[in-house]
């Protein structure tokens, strides 16, 4: 009993309370490490949290895909829960892909993970359900029975905390975004096989681990700076895009001869922004419907690349006339090809409405062969010409490959490079040859001289000139016709 003289003051009650709370937290942390999570859930059920009581418990189902689109909250949950791993979780998935530098540890399916947030206890669990499905083999249009796996994660908590979710779920998303921006490796996604489509989702991925960066790219410094600034501006302009009512996306068309660094530039962009790459081979995509579901299955903060767009799946506009082919099989084959209009519809419409911070890159060796519809303003925001190696480009390669900034042979090499159509890939190959620096550079001079002889012969025969320099063309709303004025030729 408290008497007037021994009633504790408010401050001492607060001090007692905070000591008690700290002790409770400590006990909780220790128990969290020692007691298996499922047992903790049982204990919580007994002592008032009633996780197993359907009248007081609320469970959210977060599915991997929602309306055919990747569910970002599911992705976030997977990443977030990897930060909640304690020694009390009985089963973990550990993997290491050959190209990955570190182990990847995830909570195994069926394992419960306990989390607390502002006094609220939550139980997470990964679950997998299967449904029977007919799997179609698109080559011969035969069907077979198969199982489709649906991944989801459940989140259970006491109903009285449901309002707190408005803080908790954004916290999960925020943690995910922070971890994503800190991640060191960029992933390369490629369109999987039909089987992968049903069991692992349409995109399989590996660590990109591509060494290309803006530092290693042999390009005119001015062009490099422009591209980097464009990317910086793009990622910072969330509010701008929202204000002007435009989708937060950017399209780049990279064109130029083989071996001039188009693919390397895509890797450099991905490494610079820490965006994952989705490599889309249109030829293996089953029709416009397939294209749609693949593209909607890509994550935010990513680059979708369609290489060699001029060669991809006879991309000519075929209108709606495809069903006039007579035989059933032809109609089926026809519908399995991506059409130009399907691609354009996606770029203009669907692409705009799905996701944020998206970059799409087309590459081609022959810009002149592209359908003008693809080059129209508003489709690709920036056209980047990757051309033959320049003296500046050579110096970057020499610095990267040989770690030298100057050499007695540089003048001669640069003079030859100015005269010739030689790609950075060809020069890089020469610089990779063994021997000391003198040997390698003499080898390069020999290579360039031989090339000059050959080009002189060809020039005599055809009388053609060199495709000079690199340029960027910004195609804004004013149109392609204005390109000449906006050209920056370096
Ligand atoms: N501009 C460059 N800077 C540095 N290295 C380059 C450059 N261009 C090419 N290379 C070297 O050549 C190799 C091939 O280049 P890359 O695949 O990027 O060329 P590409 O333009 O995409 O060719 P293609 O049109 O055949 O796809 C690269 O792995 C790189 O080693
Ligand atoms: Mg390429």
XYZ file of N, CA, C and O in Angstrom, residues 282-470:
756
model
N 12.304 -10.304 -78.859
C 10.943 -10.294 -79.400
C 10.628 -11.565 -80.172
O 9.497 -12.041 -80.169
N 11.663 -12.142 -80.828
C 11.413 -13.309 -81.660
C 10.857 -14.470 -80.845
O 10.136 -15.317 -81.362
N 11.179 -14.525 -79.560
C 10.700 -15.667 -78.778
C 9.474 -15.321 -77.929
O 9.058 -16.095 -77.099
N 8.924 -14.160 -78.167
C 7.728 -13.784 -77.402
C 6.483 -14.223 -78.161
O 6.405 -14.045 -79.379
N 5.544 -14.822 -77.431
C 4.366 -15.337 -78.110
C 3.264 -14.286 -78.260
O 2.399 -14.132 -77.406
N 3.366 -13.551 -79.324
C 2.293 -12.627 -79.673
C 2.231 -11.384 -78.799
O 2.953 -11.246 -77.816
N 1.333 -10.502 -79.209
C 1.205 -9.239 -78.473
C 0.759 -9.463 -77.037
O 1.137 -8.724 -76.140
N -0.057 -10.520 -76.852
C -0.523 -10.841 -75.491
C 0.654 -11.247 -74.624
O 0.777 -10.825 -73.470
N 1.550 -12.067 -75.217
C 2.740 -12.509 -74.482
C 3.622 -11.320 -74.128
O 4.139 -11.217 -73.028
N 3.747 -10.406 -75.092
C 4.573 -9.207 -74.873
C 4.013 -8.402 -73.710
O 4.732 -7.957 -72.818
N 2.695 -8.281 -73.722
C 2.039 -7.481 -72.689
C 2.294 -8.087 -71.304
O 2.680 -7.399 -70.368
N 2.110 -9.417 -71.221
C 2.261 -9.989 -69.878
C 3.725 -9.988 -69.448
O 4.035 -9.841 -68.263
N 4.653 -10.115 -70.426
C 6.070 -10.056 -70.043
C 6.441 -8.674 -69.529
O 7.112 -8.532 -68.521
N 5.984 -7.671 -70.256
C 6.383 -6.317 -69.869
C 5.716 -5.875 -68.579
O 6.317 -5.166 -67.778
N 4.489 -6.319 -68.375
C 3.855 -5.946 -67.106
C 4.464 -6.745 -65.950
O 4.269 -6.403 -64.794
N 5.218 -7.808 -66.279
C 5.872 -8.598 -65.228
C 7.235 -8.047 -64.837
O 7.952 -8.664 -64.070
N 7.605 -6.899 -65.385
C 8.913 -6.324 -65.032
C 8.756 -5.378 -63.840
O 7.680 -4.826 -63.627
N 9.834 -5.228 -63.104
C 9.757 -4.423 -61.873
C 10.075 -2.955 -62.156
O 10.652 -2.630 -63.192
N 9.711 -2.117 -61.214
C 10.089 -0.703 -61.300
C 11.607 -0.577 -61.244
O 12.293 -1.506 -60.869
N 12.108 0.616 -61.534
C 13.542 0.867 -61.525
C 14.290 -0.183 -62.357
O 15.142 -0.906 -61.847
N 13.847 -0.309 -63.600
C 14.492 -1.315 -64.443
C 14.632 -0.789 -65.868
O 14.001 0.190 -66.241
N 15.489 -1.491 -66.619
C 15.700 -1.146 -68.027
C 15.240 -2.337 -68.864
O 15.719 -3.446 -68.661
N 14.304 -2.101 -69.750
C 13.909 -3.161 -70.679
C 14.676 -2.929 -71.973
O 14.637 -1.826 -72.519
N 15.400 -3.947 -72.416
C 16.213 -3.780 -73.626
C 15.692 -4.673 -74.737
O 15.474 -5.873 -74.521
N 15.475 -4.097 -75.873
C 15.155 -4.902 -77.059
C 16.300 -4.668 -78.037
O 16.447 -3.582 -78.597
N 17.154 -5.700 -78.159
C 18.353 -5.565 -79.003
C 17.978 -5.827 -80.455
O 17.040 -6.573 -80.741
N 18.739 -5.251 -81.351
C 18.564 -5.461 -82.794
C 17.113 -5.365 -83.209
O 16.563 -6.282 -83.804
N 16.512 -4.261 -82.889
C 15.074 -4.103 -83.130
C 14.735 -4.255 -84.612
O 13.663 -4.713 -84.964
N 15.716 -3.937 -85.493
C 15.436 -4.075 -86.932
C 15.287 -5.526 -87.353
O 14.592 -5.844 -88.309
N 15.939 -6.445 -86.599
C 15.866 -7.862 -86.979
C 14.774 -8.585 -86.189
O 14.470 -9.730 -86.464
N 14.223 -7.932 -85.173
C 13.303 -8.636 -84.281
C 12.001 -8.960 -84.992
O 11.326 -8.066 -85.477
N 11.666 -10.218 -85.002
C 10.352 -10.704 -85.400
C 9.653 -9.829 -86.438
O 8.858 -9.018 -86.087
N 9.919 -10.022 -87.688
C 9.323 -9.203 -88.750
C 8.400 -8.106 -88.239
O 7.183 -8.199 -88.293
N 9.035 -7.056 -87.725
C 8.223 -5.996 -87.125
C 7.676 -5.045 -88.188
O 8.143 -3.938 -88.332
N 6.747 -5.519 -88.944
C 6.083 -4.575 -89.835
C 4.636 -4.561 -89.397
O 4.137 -5.547 -88.885
N 4.014 -3.440 -89.645
C 2.626 -3.337 -89.213
C 1.750 -4.181 -90.121
O 1.707 -3.956 -91.316
N 1.105 -5.177 -89.514
C 0.292 -6.059 -90.339
C -1.196 -5.856 -90.101
O -2.011 -6.646 -90.473
N -1.513 -4.807 -89.427
C -2.918 -4.477 -89.208
C -3.670 -5.629 -88.598
O -3.129 -6.426 -87.854
N -4.903 -5.771 -88.952
C -5.727 -6.838 -88.380
C -5.944 -7.949 -89.381
O -6.764 -8.820 -89.191
N -5.201 -7.891 -90.478
C -5.503 -8.820 -91.568
C -4.986 -10.219 -91.323
O -5.097 -11.080 -92.163
N -4.425 -10.493 -90.164
C -3.768 -11.755 -89.904
C -4.649 -12.975 -89.981
O -4.147 -14.059 -90.227
N -5.909 -12.826 -89.784
C -6.749 -14.011 -89.790
C -7.206 -14.406 -91.185
O -8.003 -15.279 -91.356
N -6.684 -13.715 -92.213
C -7.102 -14.037 -93.573
C -6.263 -15.153 -94.180
O -6.367 -15.444 -95.350
N -5.403 -15.764 -93.369
C -4.466 -16.716 -93.963
C -5.064 -18.051 -94.353
O -4.359 -18.918 -94.818
N -6.293 -18.258 -94.157
C -6.879 -19.520 -94.584
C -6.736 -20.593 -93.556
O -7.621 -20.792 -92.736
N -5.594 -21.272 -93.544
C -5.481 -22.422 -92.653
C -5.386 -22.001 -91.190
O -4.835 -20.967 -90.849
N -5.937 -22.859 -90.355
C -5.984 -22.609 -88.906
C -4.579 -22.396 -88.347
O -4.335 -21.485 -87.588
N -3.636 -23.269 -88.800
C -2.276 -23.198 -88.268
C -1.611 -21.873 -88.550
O -0.929 -21.315 -87.720
N -1.815 -21.396 -89.782
C -1.198 -20.112 -90.140
C -1.735 -19.006 -89.245
O -1.006 -18.142 -88.812
N -3.040 -19.081 -88.986
C -3.631 -18.052 -88.123
C -3.001 -18.094 -86.755
O -2.685 -17.073 -86.174
N -2.780 -19.338 -86.274
C -2.202 -19.463 -84.931
C -0.787 -18.904 -84.928
O -0.436 -18.094 -84.106
N 0.011 -19.302 -85.944
C 1.387 -18.811 -85.988
C 1.404 -17.302 -86.063
O 2.183 -16.633 -85.424
N 0.497 -16.786 -86.861
C 0.461 -15.352 -87.036
C 0.221 -14.652 -85.695
O 0.900 -13.696 -85.350
N -0.735 -15.189 -84.948
C -1.078 -14.513 -83.695
C 0.041 -14.657 -82.666
O 0.042 -13.987 -81.662
N 1.011 -15.583 -82.940
C 2.082 -15.766 -81.972
C 3.239 -14.806 -82.183
O 4.195 -14.797 -81.461
N 3.163 -13.998 -83.245
C 4.261 -13.052 -83.483
C 3.882 -11.668 -82.967
O 2.738 -11.252 -83.048
N 4.915 -11.008 -82.471
C 4.683 -9.646 -81.994
C 4.608 -8.730 -83.206
O 5.436 -8.814 -84.094
N 3.615 -7.888 -83.250
C 3.525 -6.967 -84.381
C 4.044 -5.600 -83.960
O 4.134 -5.295 -82.772
N 4.365 -4.824 -84.966
C 4.847 -3.480 -84.674
C 3.784 -2.700 -83.915
O 4.066 -2.014 -82.930
N 2.526 -2.867 -84.360
C 1.487 -2.089 -83.674
C 1.346 -2.547 -82.227
O 1.067 -1.742 -81.338
N 1.584 -3.863 -81.993
C 1.529 -4.357 -80.610
C 2.594 -3.686 -79.762
O 2.352 -3.264 -78.637
N 3.782 -3.555 -80.346
C 4.891 -2.948 -79.612
C 4.619 -1.461 -79.369
O 4.820 -0.945 -78.273
N 4.114 -0.808 -80.410
C 3.844 0.631 -80.269
C 2.728 0.880 -79.261
O 2.795 1.821 -78.469
N 1.720 0.015 -79.302
C 0.621 0.161 -78.342
C 1.189 0.093 -76.940
O 0.815 0.855 -76.058
N 2.131 -0.832 -76.777
C 2.694 -0.967 -75.440
C 3.496 0.277 -75.055
O 3.334 0.819 -73.974
N 4.337 0.725 -75.993
C 5.185 1.883 -75.663
C 4.314 3.096 -75.312
O 4.573 3.818 -74.362
N 3.278 3.292 -76.119
C 2.473 4.504 -75.929
C 1.471 4.382 -74.789
O 1.229 5.323 -74.070
N 0.876 3.216 -74.685
C -0.253 3.107 -73.766
C 0.059 2.375 -72.495
O 0.269 2.956 -71.435
N 0.143 1.068 -72.653
C 0.273 0.217 -71.481
C 1.525 0.553 -70.686
O 1.519 0.640 -69.467
N 2.608 0.780 -71.433
C 3.886 1.107 -70.802
C 3.729 2.324 -69.897
O 4.264 2.400 -68.810
N 2.928 3.260 -70.398
C 2.746 4.494 -69.652
C 2.030 4.251 -68.332
O 2.266 4.945 -67.368
N 1.148 3.262 -68.349
C 0.345 3.107 -67.140
C 0.943 2.104 -66.160
O 0.422 1.903 -65.081
N 2.018 1.413 -66.570
C 2.519 0.414 -65.620
C 3.859 0.840 -65.044
O 4.824 1.038 -65.747
N 3.869 1.017 -63.762
C 5.127 1.206 -63.047
C 5.803 2.552 -63.210
O 5.419 3.372 -64.029
N 6.810 2.721 -62.389
C 7.555 3.968 -62.331
C 9.022 3.724 -62.626
O 9.508 2.618 -62.501
N 9.692 4.783 -62.951
C 11.143 4.755 -63.156
C 11.559 3.653 -64.113
O 12.365 2.792 -63.780
N 10.941 3.689 -65.294
C 11.256 2.654 -66.285
C 12.038 3.265 -67.429
O 11.739 4.352 -67.886
N 13.001 2.479 -67.897
C 13.752 2.888 -69.086
C 13.586 1.789 -70.122
O 13.619 0.603 -69.785
N 13.353 2.193 -71.348
C 13.311 1.188 -72.418
C 14.391 1.567 -73.425
O 14.570 2.743 -73.744
N 15.150 0.556 -73.846
C 16.237 0.818 -74.797
C 16.065 -0.089 -76.005
O 15.856 -1.299 -75.861
N 16.098 0.500 -77.177
C 16.151 -0.276 -78.416
C 17.561 -0.137 -78.972
O 18.125 0.959 -78.913
N 18.116 -1.225 -79.482
C 19.394 -1.073 -80.175
C 19.234 -1.556 -81.611
O 18.420 -2.443 -81.891
N 19.974 -0.960 -82.488
C 19.938 -1.386 -83.887
C 21.260 -1.047 -84.584
O 21.924 -0.076 -84.222
N 21.601 -1.873 -85.563
C 22.758 -1.550 -86.408
C 22.314 -0.706 -87.596
O 23.122 -0.125 -88.293
N 21.012 -0.700 -87.854
C 20.502 -0.023 -89.055
C 19.298 0.832 -88.718
O 18.166 0.386 -88.870
N 19.567 2.044 -88.291
C 18.466 2.930 -87.949
C 17.576 3.172 -89.175
O 16.362 3.299 -89.061
N 18.227 3.217 -90.359
C 17.471 3.502 -91.579
C 16.471 2.407 -91.931
O 15.546 2.629 -92.685
N 16.661 1.210 -91.344
C 15.725 0.133 -91.666
C 14.525 0.110 -90.731
O 13.631 -0.701 -90.876
N 14.540 0.960 -89.730
C 13.436 0.933 -88.765
C 12.189 1.573 -89.358
O 12.277 2.510 -90.147
N 11.065 1.062 -88.940
C 9.805 1.642 -89.372
C 9.727 3.075 -88.815
O 10.007 3.291 -87.628
N 9.352 4.038 -89.661
C 9.311 5.436 -89.174
C 8.429 5.584 -87.939
O 8.664 6.471 -87.120
N 7.464 4.687 -87.788
C 6.582 4.781 -86.614
C 7.365 4.655 -85.311
O 6.999 5.234 -84.296
N 8.472 3.886 -85.367
C 9.278 3.703 -84.148
C 10.117 4.938 -83.839
O 10.565 5.130 -82.719
N 10.359 5.736 -84.874
C 11.241 6.896 -84.704
C 10.461 8.172 -84.430
O 11.048 9.224 -84.196
N 9.145 8.046 -84.494
C 8.321 9.253 -84.307
C 8.567 9.888 -82.948
O 8.886 9.202 -81.973
N 8.420 11.213 -82.857
C 8.649 11.880 -81.575
C 7.776 11.313 -80.471
O 6.649 10.903 -80.714
N 8.337 11.317 -79.286
C 7.560 10.828 -78.146
C 7.740 9.343 -77.932
O 7.455 8.817 -76.871
N 8.250 8.625 -78.940
C 8.433 7.172 -78.775
C 9.742 6.939 -78.016
O 9.762 6.458 -76.916
N 10.837 7.314 -78.646
C 12.144 7.200 -77.996
C 12.604 8.624 -77.697
O 12.664 9.454 -78.608
N 12.904 8.908 -76.450
C 13.213 10.293 -76.088
C 14.565 10.746 -76.599
O 14.789 11.915 -76.846
N 15.493 9.802 -76.710
C 16.837 10.204 -77.101
C 17.411 9.184 -78.081
O 17.323 7.976 -77.842
N 17.927 9.664 -79.183
C 18.589 8.781 -80.147
C 20.096 8.953 -79.955
O 20.599 10.065 -80.050
N 20.778 7.868 -79.690
C 22.225 7.985 -79.429
C 22.993 7.207 -80.490
O 22.793 6.001 -80.642
N 23.830 7.937 -81.198
C 24.603 7.298 -82.261
C 25.938 6.819 -81.694
O 26.748 7.617 -81.248
N 26.160 5.517 -81.728
C 27.445 4.957 -81.308
C 28.221 4.684 -82.582
O 27.763 3.921 -83.433
N 29.350 5.317 -82.706
C 30.070 5.177 -83.966
C 31.476 4.634 -83.749
O 31.820 4.195 -82.654
N 32.263 4.705 -84.817
C 33.606 4.121 -84.764
C 34.478 4.832 -83.736
O 34.152 5.919 -83.274
N 35.584 4.190 -83.413
C 36.437 4.709 -82.338
C 37.110 6.028 -82.757
O 37.544 6.184 -83.900
N 37.163 6.930 -81.824
C 37.829 8.218 -82.047
C 39.126 8.204 -81.225
O 39.311 7.334 -80.362
N 40.035 9.179 -81.454
C 41.254 9.233 -80.629
C 40.931 9.295 -79.138
O 41.584 8.635 -78.332
N 39.900 10.058 -78.769
C 39.514 10.111 -77.351
C 39.117 8.736 -76.835
O 39.481 8.335 -75.725
N 38.346 8.034 -77.666
C 37.892 6.676 -77.294
C 39.090 5.759 -77.107
O 39.160 4.978 -76.151
N 40.072 5.879 -78.034
C 41.258 5.029 -77.937
C 41.995 5.276 -76.615
O 42.450 4.356 -75.951
N 42.103 6.559 -76.234
C 42.836 6.880 -74.985
C 42.152 6.240 -73.775
O 42.828 5.789 -72.843
N 40.830 6.225 -73.812
C 40.104 5.596 -72.684
C 40.415 4.089 -72.652
O 40.695 3.511 -71.607
N 40.395 3.481 -73.854
C 40.675 2.035 -73.905
C 42.108 1.750 -73.448
O 42.354 0.808 -72.687
N 43.047 2.575 -73.908
C 44.457 2.358 -73.538
C 44.622 2.494 -72.024
O 45.343 1.713 -71.387
N 43.932 3.469 -71.463
C 44.032 3.672 -70.020
C 43.427 2.473 -69.274
O 43.977 2.008 -68.274
N 42.289 1.954 -69.788
C 41.647 0.808 -69.123
C 42.421 -0.488 -69.284
O 42.603 -1.240 -68.344
N 42.855 -0.732 -70.522
C 43.453 -2.041 -70.795
C 44.941 -2.087 -70.438
O 45.443 -3.105 -70.024
N 45.651 -0.971 -70.652
C 47.101 -1.009 -70.450
C 47.564 -0.138 -69.286
O 48.747 -0.121 -68.957
N 46.617 0.581 -68.706
C 46.935 1.515 -67.601
C 48.036 2.506 -67.983
O 48.977 2.734 -67.225
N 47.943 3.022 -69.200
C 48.900 4.065 -69.593
C 48.129 5.278 -70.104
O 47.045 5.139 -70.677
N 48.684 6.455 -69.866
C 48.007 7.675 -70.312
C 48.701 8.248 -71.554
O 48.147 9.082 -72.246
N 49.927 7.798 -71.821
C 50.633 8.286 -73.003
C 51.687 7.280 -73.452
O 52.124 6.433 -72.660
N 52.116 7.423 -74.704
C 53.119 6.506 -75.236
C 53.617 7.097 -76.540
O 52.865 7.812 -77.223
N 54.854 6.767 -76.902
C 55.418 7.342 -78.146
C 54.586 6.965 -79.381
O 54.594 7.670 -80.387
N 53.848 5.819 -79.332
C 53.077 5.396 -80.515
C 51.672 6.006 -80.589
O 50.948 5.795 -81.560
N 51.286 6.751 -79.536
C 49.916 7.291 -79.495
C 49.590 8.168 -80.706
O 48.531 8.058 -81.296
N 50.562 9.053 -81.098
C 50.290 9.972 -82.210
C 49.979 9.203 -83.485
O 49.029 9.498 -84.198
N 50.815 8.181 -83.729
C 50.632 7.405 -84.955
C 49.294 6.654 -84.926
O 48.549 6.627 -85.909
N 49.008 6.064 -83.769
C 47.750 5.317 -83.636
C 46.555 6.258 -83.834
O 45.612 5.941 -84.570
N 46.633 7.424 -83.227
C 45.499 8.353 -83.325
C 45.313 8.856 -84.767
O 44.189 9.039 -85.227
N 46.416 9.040 -85.453
C 46.327 9.478 -86.856
C 45.625 8.394 -87.686
O 44.716 8.682 -88.470
N 46.007 7.133 -87.445
C 45.382 6.028 -88.186
C 43.892 5.912 -87.838
O 43.057 5.692 -88.700
N 43.592 6.073 -86.552
C 42.190 5.935 -86.107
C 41.306 6.993 -86.758
O 40.170 6.726 -87.149
N 41.866 8.201 -86.902
C 41.091 9.288 -87.526
C 40.741 8.950 -88.972
O 39.712 9.342 -89.487
N 41.661 8.232 -89.614
C 41.460 7.914 -91.032
C 40.513 6.741 -91.242
O 39.968 6.566 -92.307
N 40.408 5.900 -90.188
C 39.783 4.580 -90.394
C 38.417 4.406 -89.770
O 38.033 5.162 -88.874
N 37.707 3.386 -90.237
C 36.485 2.947 -89.568
C 36.858 1.738 -88.731
O 36.824 0.601 -89.198
N 37.266 1.989 -87.509
C 37.652 0.869 -86.637
C 36.813 0.961 -85.365
O 36.610 2.038 -84.806
N 36.266 -0.182 -84.945
C 35.347 -0.142 -83.796
C 36.137 -0.262 -82.484
O 37.231 -0.855 -82.462
N 35.560 0.246 -81.401
C 36.195 0.060 -80.090
C 36.400 -1.423 -79.792
O 37.400 -1.796 -79.168
N 35.484 -2.278 -80.279
C 35.615 -3.721 -80.016
C 36.894 -4.260 -80.664
O 37.621 -5.057 -80.069
N 37.189 -3.793 -81.885
C 38.402 -4.267 -82.582
C 39.650 -3.807 -81.838
O 40.603 -4.565 -81.653
N 39.630 -2.555 -81.398
C 40.808 -2.035 -80.692
C 40.971 -2.757 -79.354
O 42.084 -3.153 -78.981
N 39.851 -2.949 -78.678
C 39.903 -3.643 -77.380
C 40.520 -5.027 -77.550
O 41.334 -5.474 -76.729
N 40.149 -5.702 -78.642
C 40.679 -7.054 -78.873
C 42.199 -7.007 -79.027
O 42.914 -7.846 -78.491
N 42.690 -5.998 -79.759
C 44.142 -5.867 -79.941
C 44.844 -5.575 -78.615
O 45.905 -6.108 -78.326
N 44.191 -4.716 -77.805
C 44.824 -4.319 -76.541
C 44.841 -5.464 -75.522
O 45.571 -5.415 -74.540
N 44.014 -6.461 -75.783
C 43.980 -7.589 -74.838
C 45.059 -8.619 -75.116
O 45.270 -9.539 -74.326
N 45.714 -8.462 -76.271
C 46.744 -9.452 -76.611
C 47.920 -9.330 -75.640
O 48.236 -8.233 -75.192
N 48.536 -10.465 -75.348
C 49.605 -10.482 -74.327
C 50.866 -9.733 -74.760
O 50.952 -9.203 -75.859
N 51.823 -9.666 -73.872
C 53.093 -8.999 -74.167
C 53.180 -7.685 -73.418
O 52.245 -7.295 -72.720
N 54.359 -7.001 -73.576
C 54.459 -5.719 -72.865
C 53.775 -4.622 -73.684
O 53.347 -4.846 -74.819
N 53.711 -3.441 -73.079
C 52.951 -2.353 -73.692
C 53.448 -2.043 -75.094
O 52.662 -1.863 -76.034
N 54.791 -2.023 -75.277
C 55.355 -1.716 -76.607
C 54.864 -2.726 -77.639
O 54.429 -2.366 -78.729
N 54.919 -4.022 -77.249
C 54.489 -5.078 -78.191
C 53.025 -4.886 -78.565
O 52.642 -4.988 -79.738
N 52.213 -4.635 -77.546
C 50.769 -4.538 -77.799
C 50.467 -3.364 -78.716
O 49.723 -3.491 -79.698
N 51.092 -2.211 -78.438
C 50.793 -1.029 -79.256
C 51.369 -1.173 -80.667
O 50.747 -0.742 -81.635
N 52.541 -1.822 -80.775
C 53.073 -2.070 -82.126
C 52.133 -3.003 -82.884
O 51.871 -2.830 -84.069
N 51.620 -3.986 -82.182
C 50.633 -4.910 -82.786
C 49.420 -4.131 -83.271
O 48.903 -4.374 -84.365
N 48.992 -3.163 -82.462
C 47.810 -2.374 -82.836
C 48.098 -1.538 -84.082
O 47.266 -1.461 -84.989
N 49.326 -0.954 -84.140
C 49.691 -0.167 -85.329
C 49.643 -1.071 -86.565
O 49.057 -0.712 -87.597
N 50.206 -2.269 -86.430
C 50.202 -3.215 -87.553
C 48.779 -3.534 -87.986
O 48.444 -3.534 -89.181
N 47.918 -3.766 -87.002
C 46.522 -4.105 -87.285
C 45.831 -2.951 -88.031
O 45.139 -3.157 -89.021
N 46.093 -1.721 -87.539
C 45.433 -0.561 -88.152
C 45.947 -0.325 -89.573
O 45.173 0.025 -90.469
N 47.248 -0.564 -89.756
C 47.793 -0.356 -91.107
C 47.198 -1.353 -92.102
O 46.837 -0.997 -93.220
N 47.085 -2.599 -91.637
C 46.471 -3.615 -92.516
C 45.044 -3.226 -92.846
O 44.576 -3.347 -93.970
N 44.356 -2.727 -91.844
C 42.952 -2.341 -92.018
C 42.856 -1.179 -93.017
O 41.944 -1.132 -93.836
N 43.842 -0.281 -92.913
C 43.809 0.867 -93.820
C 43.973 0.406 -95.266
O 43.270 0.837 -96.166
N 44.909 -0.542 -95.443
C 45.099 -1.062 -96.812
C 43.798 -1.642 -97.350
O 43.390 -1.362 -98.469
N 43.151 -2.451 -96.498
C 41.899 -3.081 -96.936
C 40.835 -2.034 -97.239
O 40.124 -2.122 -98.232
N 40.758 -1.022 -96.364
C 39.720 -0.007 -96.572
C 39.989 0.819 -97.813
O 39.075 1.226 -98.514
N 41.286 1.044 -98.103
C 41.632 1.786 -99.323
C 41.151 1.004 -100.540
O 40.573 1.570 -101.457
N 41.412 -0.332 -100.504
C 40.977 -1.158 -101.640
C 39.471 -1.051 -101.813
O 38.955 -0.853 -102.900
N 38.756 -1.197 -100.675
C 37.292 -1.151 -100.735
C 36.797 0.205 -101.218
O 35.867 0.298 -102.005
N 37.472 1.248 -100.713
C 37.082 2.607 -101.070
C 37.246 2.840 -102.565
O 36.407 3.467 -103.207
N 38.354 2.277 -103.090
C 38.581 2.398 -104.536
C 37.440 1.766 -105.304
O 36.995 2.269 -106.327
N 36.968 0.612 -104.761
C 35.893 -0.092 -105.460
C 34.564 0.635 -105.348
O 33.821 0.754 -106.295
N 34.250 1.103 -104.102
C 32.893 1.633 -103.904
C 32.814 3.155 -103.796
O 31.760 3.742 -103.981
N 33.913 3.793 -103.403
C 33.923 5.240 -103.258
C 33.108 5.758 -102.088
O 32.648 6.889 -102.091
N 32.922 4.915 -101.049
C 32.106 5.346 -99.900
C 32.949 6.087 -98.874
O 34.164 5.933 -98.830
N 32.307 6.904 -98.015
C 33.007 7.708 -97.013
C 32.804 7.184 -95.612
O 32.071 6.233 -95.386
N 33.475 7.828 -94.686
C 33.393 7.386 -93.282
C 32.198 8.005 -92.552
O 31.894 9.172 -92.743
N 31.542 7.173 -91.704
C 30.433 7.624 -90.871
C 31.034 8.281 -89.636
O 31.549 7.616 -88.757
N 31.067 9.590 -89.622
C 31.879 10.293 -88.614
C 31.183 10.530 -87.283
O 30.007 10.821 -87.243
N 31.985 10.434 -86.245
C 31.582 10.960 -84.938
C 30.384 10.303 -84.284
O 29.808 9.349 -84.777
N 30.025 10.824 -83.126
C 28.856 10.334 -82.410
C 27.939 11.518 -82.202
O 28.365 12.647 -82.111
